[in-house]
Coordinates of C-alpha atoms in Angstrom, one line a residue:
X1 CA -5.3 44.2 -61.6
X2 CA -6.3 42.5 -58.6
X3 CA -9.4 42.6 -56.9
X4 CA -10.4 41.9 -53.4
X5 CA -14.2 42.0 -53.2
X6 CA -16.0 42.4 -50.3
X7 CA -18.5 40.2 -49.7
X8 CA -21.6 39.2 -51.6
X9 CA -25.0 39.4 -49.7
X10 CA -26.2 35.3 -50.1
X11 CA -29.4 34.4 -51.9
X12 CA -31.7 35.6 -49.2
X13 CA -35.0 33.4 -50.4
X14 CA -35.0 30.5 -52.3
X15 CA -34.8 30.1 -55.9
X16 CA -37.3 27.9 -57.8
X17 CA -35.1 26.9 -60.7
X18 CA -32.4 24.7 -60.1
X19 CA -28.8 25.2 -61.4
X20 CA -26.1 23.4 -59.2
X21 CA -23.2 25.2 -61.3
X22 CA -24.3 28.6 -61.4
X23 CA -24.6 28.4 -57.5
X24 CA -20.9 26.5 -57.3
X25 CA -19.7 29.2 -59.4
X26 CA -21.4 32.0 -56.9
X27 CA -19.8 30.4 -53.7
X28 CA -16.3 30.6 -55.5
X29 CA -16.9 34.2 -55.2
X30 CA -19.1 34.6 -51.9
X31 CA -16.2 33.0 -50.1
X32 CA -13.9 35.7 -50.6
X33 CA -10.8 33.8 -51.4
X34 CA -8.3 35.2 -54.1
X35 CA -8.8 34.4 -58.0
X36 CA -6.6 35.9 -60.6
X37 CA -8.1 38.4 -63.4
X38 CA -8.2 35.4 -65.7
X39 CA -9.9 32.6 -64.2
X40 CA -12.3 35.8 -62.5
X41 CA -13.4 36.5 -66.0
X42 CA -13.5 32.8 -67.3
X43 CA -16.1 32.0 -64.2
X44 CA -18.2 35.0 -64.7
X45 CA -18.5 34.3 -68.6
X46 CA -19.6 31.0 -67.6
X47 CA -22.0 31.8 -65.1
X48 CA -23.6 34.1 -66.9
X49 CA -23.8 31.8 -70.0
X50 CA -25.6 29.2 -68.1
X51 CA -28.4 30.8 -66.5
X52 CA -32.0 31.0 -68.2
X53 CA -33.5 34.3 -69.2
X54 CA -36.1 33.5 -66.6
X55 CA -33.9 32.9 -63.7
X56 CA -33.8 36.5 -62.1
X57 CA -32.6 36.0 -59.1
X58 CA -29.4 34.4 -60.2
X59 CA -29.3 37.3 -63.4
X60 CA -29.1 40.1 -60.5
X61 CA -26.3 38.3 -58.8
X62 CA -24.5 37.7 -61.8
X63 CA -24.8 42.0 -62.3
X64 CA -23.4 42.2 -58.8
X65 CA -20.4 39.8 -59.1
X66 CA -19.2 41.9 -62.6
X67 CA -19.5 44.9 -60.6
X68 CA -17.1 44.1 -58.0
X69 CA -14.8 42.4 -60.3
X70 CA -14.6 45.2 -62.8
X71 CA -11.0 46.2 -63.5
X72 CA -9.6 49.0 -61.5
X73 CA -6.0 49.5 -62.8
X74 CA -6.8 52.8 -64.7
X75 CA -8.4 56.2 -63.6
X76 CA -10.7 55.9 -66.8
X77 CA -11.3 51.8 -65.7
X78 CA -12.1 52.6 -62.1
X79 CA -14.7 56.1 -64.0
X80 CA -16.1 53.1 -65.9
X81 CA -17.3 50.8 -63.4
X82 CA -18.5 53.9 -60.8
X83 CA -20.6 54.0 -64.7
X84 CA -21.5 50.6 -65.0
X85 CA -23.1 50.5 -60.7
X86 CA -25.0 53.8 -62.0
X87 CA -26.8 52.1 -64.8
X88 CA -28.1 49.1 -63.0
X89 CA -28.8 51.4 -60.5
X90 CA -31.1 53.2 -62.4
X91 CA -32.4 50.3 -64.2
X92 CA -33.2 48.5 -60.5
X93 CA -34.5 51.9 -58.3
X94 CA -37.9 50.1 -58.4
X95 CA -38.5 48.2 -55.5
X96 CA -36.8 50.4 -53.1
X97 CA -35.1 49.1 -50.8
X98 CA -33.4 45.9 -52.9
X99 CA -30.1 43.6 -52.5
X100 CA -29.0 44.3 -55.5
X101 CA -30.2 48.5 -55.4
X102 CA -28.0 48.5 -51.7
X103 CA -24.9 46.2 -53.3
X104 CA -24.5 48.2 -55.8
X105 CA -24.5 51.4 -54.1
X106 CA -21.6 49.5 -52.0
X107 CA -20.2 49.0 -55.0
X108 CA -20.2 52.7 -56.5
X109 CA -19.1 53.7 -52.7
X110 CA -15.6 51.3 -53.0
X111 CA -14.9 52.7 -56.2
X112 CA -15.9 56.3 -55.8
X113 CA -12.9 55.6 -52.8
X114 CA -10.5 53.9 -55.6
X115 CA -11.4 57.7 -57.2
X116 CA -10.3 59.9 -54.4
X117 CA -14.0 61.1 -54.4
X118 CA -14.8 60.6 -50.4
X119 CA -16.7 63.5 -50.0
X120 CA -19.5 62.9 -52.4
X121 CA -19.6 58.9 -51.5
X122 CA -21.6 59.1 -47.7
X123 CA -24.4 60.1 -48.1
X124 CA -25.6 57.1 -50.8
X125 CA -23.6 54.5 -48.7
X126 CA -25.2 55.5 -45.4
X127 CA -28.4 55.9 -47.4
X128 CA -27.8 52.1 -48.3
X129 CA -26.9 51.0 -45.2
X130 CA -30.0 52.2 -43.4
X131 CA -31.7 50.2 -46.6
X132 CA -29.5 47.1 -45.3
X133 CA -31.4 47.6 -41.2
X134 CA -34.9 48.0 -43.0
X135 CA -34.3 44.6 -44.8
X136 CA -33.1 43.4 -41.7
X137 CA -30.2 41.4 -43.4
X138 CA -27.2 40.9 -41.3
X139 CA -24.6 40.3 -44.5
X140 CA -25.8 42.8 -45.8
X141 CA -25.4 45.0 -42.4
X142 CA -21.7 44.0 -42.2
X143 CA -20.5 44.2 -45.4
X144 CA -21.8 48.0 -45.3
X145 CA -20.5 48.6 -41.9
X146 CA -17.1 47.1 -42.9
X147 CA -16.4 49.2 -46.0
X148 CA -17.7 51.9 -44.7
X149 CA -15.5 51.5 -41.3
X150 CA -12.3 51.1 -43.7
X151 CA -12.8 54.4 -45.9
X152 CA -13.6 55.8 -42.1
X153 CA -10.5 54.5 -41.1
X154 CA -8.6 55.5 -44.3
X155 CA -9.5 59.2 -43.6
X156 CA -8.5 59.3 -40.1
X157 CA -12.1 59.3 -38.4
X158 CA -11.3 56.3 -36.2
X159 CA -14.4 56.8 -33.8
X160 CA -17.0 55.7 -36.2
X161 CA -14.4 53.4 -38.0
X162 CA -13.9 51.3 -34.8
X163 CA -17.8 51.3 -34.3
X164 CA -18.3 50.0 -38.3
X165 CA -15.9 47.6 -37.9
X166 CA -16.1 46.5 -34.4
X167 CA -20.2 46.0 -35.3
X168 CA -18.9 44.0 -38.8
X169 CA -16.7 41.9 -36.9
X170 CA -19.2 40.6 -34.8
X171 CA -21.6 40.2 -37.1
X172 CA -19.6 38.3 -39.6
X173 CA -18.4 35.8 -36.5
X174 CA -21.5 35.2 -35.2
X175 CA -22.8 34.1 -39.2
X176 CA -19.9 32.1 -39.4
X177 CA -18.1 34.0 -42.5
X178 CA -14.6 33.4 -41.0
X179 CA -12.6 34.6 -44.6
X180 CA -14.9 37.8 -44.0
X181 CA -14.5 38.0 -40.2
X182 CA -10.2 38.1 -41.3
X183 CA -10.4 40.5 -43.8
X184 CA -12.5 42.7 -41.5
X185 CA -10.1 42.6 -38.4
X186 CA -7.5 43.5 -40.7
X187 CA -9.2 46.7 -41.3
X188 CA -9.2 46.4 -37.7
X189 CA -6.1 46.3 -36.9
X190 CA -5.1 49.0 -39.7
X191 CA -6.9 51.4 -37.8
X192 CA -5.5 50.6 -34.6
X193 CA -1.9 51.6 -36.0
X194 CA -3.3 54.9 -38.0
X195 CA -4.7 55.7 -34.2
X196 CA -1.5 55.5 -32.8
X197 CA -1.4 52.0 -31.1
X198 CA 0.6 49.8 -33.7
X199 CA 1.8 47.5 -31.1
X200 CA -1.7 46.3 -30.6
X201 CA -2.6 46.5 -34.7
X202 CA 0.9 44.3 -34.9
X203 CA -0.7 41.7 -32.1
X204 CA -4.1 41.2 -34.6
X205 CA -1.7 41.3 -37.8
X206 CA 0.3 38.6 -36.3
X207 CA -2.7 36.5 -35.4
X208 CA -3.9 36.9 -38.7
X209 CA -1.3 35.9 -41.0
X210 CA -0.4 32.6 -39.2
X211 CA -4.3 32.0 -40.0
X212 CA -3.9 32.9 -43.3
X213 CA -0.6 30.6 -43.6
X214 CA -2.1 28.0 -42.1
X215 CA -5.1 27.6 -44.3
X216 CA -2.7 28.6 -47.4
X217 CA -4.2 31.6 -48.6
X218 CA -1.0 33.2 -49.6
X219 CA -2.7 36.3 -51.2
X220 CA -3.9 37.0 -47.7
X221 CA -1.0 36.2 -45.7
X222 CA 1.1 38.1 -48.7
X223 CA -0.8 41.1 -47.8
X224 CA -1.6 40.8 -44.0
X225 CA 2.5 40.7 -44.2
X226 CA 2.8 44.2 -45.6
X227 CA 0.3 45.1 -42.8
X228 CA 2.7 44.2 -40.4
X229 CA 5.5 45.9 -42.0
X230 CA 3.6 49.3 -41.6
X231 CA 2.7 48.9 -38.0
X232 CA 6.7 47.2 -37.5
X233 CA 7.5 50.7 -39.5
X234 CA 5.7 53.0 -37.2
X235 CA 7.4 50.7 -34.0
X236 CA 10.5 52.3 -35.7
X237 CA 11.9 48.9 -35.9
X238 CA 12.7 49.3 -39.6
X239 CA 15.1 46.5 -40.9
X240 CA 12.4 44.5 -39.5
X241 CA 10.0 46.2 -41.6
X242 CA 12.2 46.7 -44.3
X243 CA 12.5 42.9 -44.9
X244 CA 8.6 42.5 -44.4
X245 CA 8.4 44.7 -47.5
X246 CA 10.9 43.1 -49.2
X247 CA 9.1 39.8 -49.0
X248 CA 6.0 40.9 -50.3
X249 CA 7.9 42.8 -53.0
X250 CA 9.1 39.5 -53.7
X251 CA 5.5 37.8 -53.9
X252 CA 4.0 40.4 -56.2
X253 CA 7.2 39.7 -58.8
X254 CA 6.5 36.0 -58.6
X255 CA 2.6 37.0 -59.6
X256 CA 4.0 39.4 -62.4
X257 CA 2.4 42.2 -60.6
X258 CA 5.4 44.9 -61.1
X259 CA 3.4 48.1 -59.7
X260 CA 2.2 45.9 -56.5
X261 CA 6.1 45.1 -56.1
X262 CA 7.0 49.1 -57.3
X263 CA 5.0 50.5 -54.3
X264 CA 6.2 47.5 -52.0
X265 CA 10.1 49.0 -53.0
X266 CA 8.4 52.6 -52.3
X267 CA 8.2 51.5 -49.0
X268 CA 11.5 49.7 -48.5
X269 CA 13.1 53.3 -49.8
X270 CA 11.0 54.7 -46.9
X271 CA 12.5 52.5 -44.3
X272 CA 16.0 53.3 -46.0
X273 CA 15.7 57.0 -45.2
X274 CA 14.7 56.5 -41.5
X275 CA 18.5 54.6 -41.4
X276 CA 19.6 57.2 -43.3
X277 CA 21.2 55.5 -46.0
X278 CA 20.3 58.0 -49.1
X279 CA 22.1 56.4 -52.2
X280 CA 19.8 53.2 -51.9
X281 CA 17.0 54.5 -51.0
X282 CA 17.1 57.1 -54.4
X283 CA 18.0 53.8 -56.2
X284 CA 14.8 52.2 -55.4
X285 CA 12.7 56.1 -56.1
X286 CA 14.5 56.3 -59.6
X287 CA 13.7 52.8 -60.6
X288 CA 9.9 52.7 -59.2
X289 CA 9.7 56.4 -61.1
X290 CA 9.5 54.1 -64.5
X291 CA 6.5 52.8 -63.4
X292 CA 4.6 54.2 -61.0
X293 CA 2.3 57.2 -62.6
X294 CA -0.4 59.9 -61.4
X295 CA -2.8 57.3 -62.1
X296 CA -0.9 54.8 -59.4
X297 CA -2.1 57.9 -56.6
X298 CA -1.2 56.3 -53.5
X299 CA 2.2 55.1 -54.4
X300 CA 3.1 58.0 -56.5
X301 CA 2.2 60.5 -53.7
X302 CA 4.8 58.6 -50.9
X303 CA 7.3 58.1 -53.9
X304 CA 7.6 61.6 -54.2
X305 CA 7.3 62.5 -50.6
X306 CA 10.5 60.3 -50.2
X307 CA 12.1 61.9 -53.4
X308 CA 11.4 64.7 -51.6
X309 CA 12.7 64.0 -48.6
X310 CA 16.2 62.3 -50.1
X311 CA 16.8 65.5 -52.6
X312 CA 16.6 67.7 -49.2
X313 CA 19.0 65.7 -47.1
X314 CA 21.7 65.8 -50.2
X315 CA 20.9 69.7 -50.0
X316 CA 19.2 69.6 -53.6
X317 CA 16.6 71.9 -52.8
X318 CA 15.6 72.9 -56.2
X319 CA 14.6 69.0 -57.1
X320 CA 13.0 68.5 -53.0
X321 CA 10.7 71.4 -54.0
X322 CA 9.5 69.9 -57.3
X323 CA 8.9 66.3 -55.8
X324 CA 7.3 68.1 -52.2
X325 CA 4.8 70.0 -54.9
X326 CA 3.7 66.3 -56.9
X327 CA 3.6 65.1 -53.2
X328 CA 1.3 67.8 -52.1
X329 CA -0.8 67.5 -54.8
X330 CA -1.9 64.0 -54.5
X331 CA -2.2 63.6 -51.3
X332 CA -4.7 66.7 -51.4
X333 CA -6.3 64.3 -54.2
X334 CA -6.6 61.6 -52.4
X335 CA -7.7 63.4 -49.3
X336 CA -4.6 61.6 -47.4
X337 CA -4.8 64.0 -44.0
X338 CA -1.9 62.4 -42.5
X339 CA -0.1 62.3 -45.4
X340 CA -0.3 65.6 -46.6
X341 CA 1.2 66.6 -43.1
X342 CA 3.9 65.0 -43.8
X343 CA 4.6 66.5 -47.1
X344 CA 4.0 70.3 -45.6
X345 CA 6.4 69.5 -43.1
X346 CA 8.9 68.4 -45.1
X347 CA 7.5 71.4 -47.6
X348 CA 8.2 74.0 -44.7
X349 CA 11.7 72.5 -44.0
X350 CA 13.4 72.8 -47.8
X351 CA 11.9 75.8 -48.0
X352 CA 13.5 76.9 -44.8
X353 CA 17.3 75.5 -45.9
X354 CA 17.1 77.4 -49.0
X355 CA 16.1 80.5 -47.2
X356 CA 13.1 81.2 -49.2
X357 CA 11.5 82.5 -45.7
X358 CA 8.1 83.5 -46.8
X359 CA 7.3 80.4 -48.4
X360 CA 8.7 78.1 -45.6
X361 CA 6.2 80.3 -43.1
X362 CA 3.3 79.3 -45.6
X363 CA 3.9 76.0 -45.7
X364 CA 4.4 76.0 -41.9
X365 CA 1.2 77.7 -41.3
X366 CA -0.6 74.7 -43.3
X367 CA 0.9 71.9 -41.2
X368 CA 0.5 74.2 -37.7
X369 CA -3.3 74.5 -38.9
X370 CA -4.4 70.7 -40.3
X371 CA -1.7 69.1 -37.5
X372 CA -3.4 70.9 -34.7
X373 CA -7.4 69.7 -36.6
X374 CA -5.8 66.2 -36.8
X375 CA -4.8 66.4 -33.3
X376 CA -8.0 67.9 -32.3
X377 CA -9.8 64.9 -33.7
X378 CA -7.0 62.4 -32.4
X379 CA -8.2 62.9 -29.1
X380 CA -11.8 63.5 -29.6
X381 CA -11.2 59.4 -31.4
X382 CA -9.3 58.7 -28.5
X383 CA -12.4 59.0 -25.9
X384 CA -14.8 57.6 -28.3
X385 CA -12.6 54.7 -28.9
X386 CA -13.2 54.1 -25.2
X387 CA -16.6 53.9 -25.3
X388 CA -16.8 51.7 -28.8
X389 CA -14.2 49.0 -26.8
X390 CA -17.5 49.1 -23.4
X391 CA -20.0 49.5 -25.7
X392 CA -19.0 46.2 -27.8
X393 CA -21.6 44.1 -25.3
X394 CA -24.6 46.7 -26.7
X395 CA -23.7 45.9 -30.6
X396 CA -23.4 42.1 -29.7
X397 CA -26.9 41.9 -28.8
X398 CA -28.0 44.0 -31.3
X399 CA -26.4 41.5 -34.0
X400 CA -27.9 38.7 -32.2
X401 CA -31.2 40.1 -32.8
X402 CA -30.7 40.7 -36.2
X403 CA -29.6 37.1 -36.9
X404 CA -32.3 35.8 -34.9
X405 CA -34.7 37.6 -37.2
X406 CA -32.9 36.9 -40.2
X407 CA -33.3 33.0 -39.6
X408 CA -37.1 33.7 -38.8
X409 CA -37.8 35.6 -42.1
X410 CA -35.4 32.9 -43.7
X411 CA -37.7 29.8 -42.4
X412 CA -41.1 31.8 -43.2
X413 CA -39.7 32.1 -47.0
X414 CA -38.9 28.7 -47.4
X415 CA -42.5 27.5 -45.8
X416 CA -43.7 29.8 -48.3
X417 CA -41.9 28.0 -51.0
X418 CA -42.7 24.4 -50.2
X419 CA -46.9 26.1 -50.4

């Protein structure tokens, strides 16, 4: 299980009891940088060991860290900690609004996504964010803005992704969070390609990763890397792409991480099919099929999809419409629009070569209906995206007035402190 947390608000006032190790411990995390499951666990055992019963400001961090570094490698893992965010919610609705009441709902909102559960997740994480304005906490602000930008993003509403993330971008570089700054314009750049314009996603990505190798973060670059294979893949420049992926399949085998390298070879198969070579692209499907399950739900949706998609081109209709169906179904799971219009596409087409005519209409109508709402959207994105890039001035000075009162509220609680 890996886990790539978003940022931790910082201790916003000071604390009166001194603990050098517990706070060393907290900026491991804050920073954002990788750590692997074990040494996670081994720091937040100790962290929590070492703090006094008494020390609640550090006890409430502590509750935030395990949240975000809960393990998320099972549907019943990622139900558990969507559980564990709902108890301390409850147990810390009083004040209202709190860090650790808005963290945690940011929390429960990331994993609620991990769930497939988009629809129900808004209306708390909004809720939380306009908690974050009333607090007037910038870090706060932008880690909102940027996680809610990317499940934005993720569902195809690129308007008020690029407005998130373009607001969390310049929020994070104007508090100096540079690992945060990266992570966000690589949501960035992600949404860039899923709008269409992957040649200027692929100009970030670049950017980006020559950062990340150059400060030797390799979990970074490793996945800023596959980043770049997507927006290489929808350049159609695919053995490019297709040895992007197979370097960070490479990466995740090194790390022991064989479903990270399974969905890397997903893609790779992918690639394989656009060059139309079938028999090694099915090699790859039928040796990620051992380990990729329902429970893996973005990899296992493209897996079939490409099953699919080989089992039609060899005229193996029977098997296309069995994979198409899995296909269907998860991406209607995951609420993956652009997904599942791939998969009724392809759905319409077998049904089409194996003259089952009624059925291929069906299927047709589907993708005719969501293609033409997608496209509908597209362009509506397309003019608002317009107005986000002239409006970027507007949010600038808006974050610049939010910093400028966070230091005054910062220097008016330590004055407070010394009294």
């Amino acid at each position: 299980m890996l886990v790539f947390i978003i940022g931790l608000t910082s201790i916003a006032y000071a604390n009166p009891i001194d603990n050098p190790r517990a706070d060393e411990i907290y900026q491991l995390f804050d920073s954002g940088g990788f750590i692997s499951d074990k040494e996670n666990r081994k720091l937040l055992d100790e962290y929590k060991s070492i703090l006094s019963t008494d020390d609640i400001v550090r006890q409430k961090l502590y509750i935030r860290l395990n949240c975000w570094s809960l393990p998320t490698n099972t549907t019943e893992k990622i139900k558990a900690a969507v559980n564990y965010a709902d108890e301390y919610l409850q147990i810390y609705s009083q004040p209202t609004p709190s860090l650790i009441g808005i963290d945690l709902q940011y929390c429960k909102a990331w994993y609620l996504h991990a769930q497939g559960k988009n629809d129900s997740l808004f209306a708390d994480l909004d809720a939380a964010i306009t908690s974050a304005y009333l607090l007037e906490d910038p870090r706060l602000i932008a880690d909102g803005r940027s996680i809610r930008g990317s499940i934005l993003s993720y569902l195809g509403n690129f308007s008020a992704a690029l407005e998130d993330l373009i607001t969390a971008q310049n929020l994070y570089e104007s508090l100096n969070l540079t690992y945060w700054a990266n992570v966000n314009l690589g949501d960035l750049a992600n949404s860039y390609r899923r709008f269409g314009d992957a040649q200027t996603a692929l100009k970030y990505q670049i950017k980006l990763e020559k950062n990340y190798l150059q400060n030797k973060q390799r979990y970074e670059a490793n996945l800023t890397n596959n980043q770049i294979a997507l927006s290489l893949e929808k350049l159609e420049r695919y053995e490019e792409a297709i040895a992007r992926y197979q370097k960070t399949h490479d990466f995740w085998l090194t790390e022991n991480h064989p479903i990270a390298a399974a969905d890397a070879s997903i893609s790779i198969a992918g690639n394989f099919i656009n060059l139309n070579r079938l028999n090694e692209a099915d090699d790859i499907l039928q040796r990620a099929q051992k380990l990729i399950t329902p429970d893996n739900d973005n990899s296992y949706s493209y897996m079939n999809l490409f099953m699919a998609e080989v089992h039609y081109l060899q005229n193996d209709y029977d098997q296309a419409i069995i994979k198409i169906n899995n296909a269907e179904k998860a991406f209607n799971f995951s609420n993956n629009i652009r997904g599942l219009n791939q998969a009724l596409q392809l759905k319409s087409k077998i049904y089409q070569a194996s003259q089952q005519w009624q059925q291929a209409y069906e299927a047709l109508a589907l993708f005719v209906e969501s293609h033409l709402s997608l496209d509908k959207q597209v362009f509506s994105e397309r003019n608002a995206e317009m107005q986000a890039r002239f409006n970027t001035n507007k949010i600038q000075t808006e974050n610049e007035w939010l910093i400028q009162r966070d230091k005054d509220k910062e220097a008016q609680l330590n004055i407070m402190q010394r009294n």
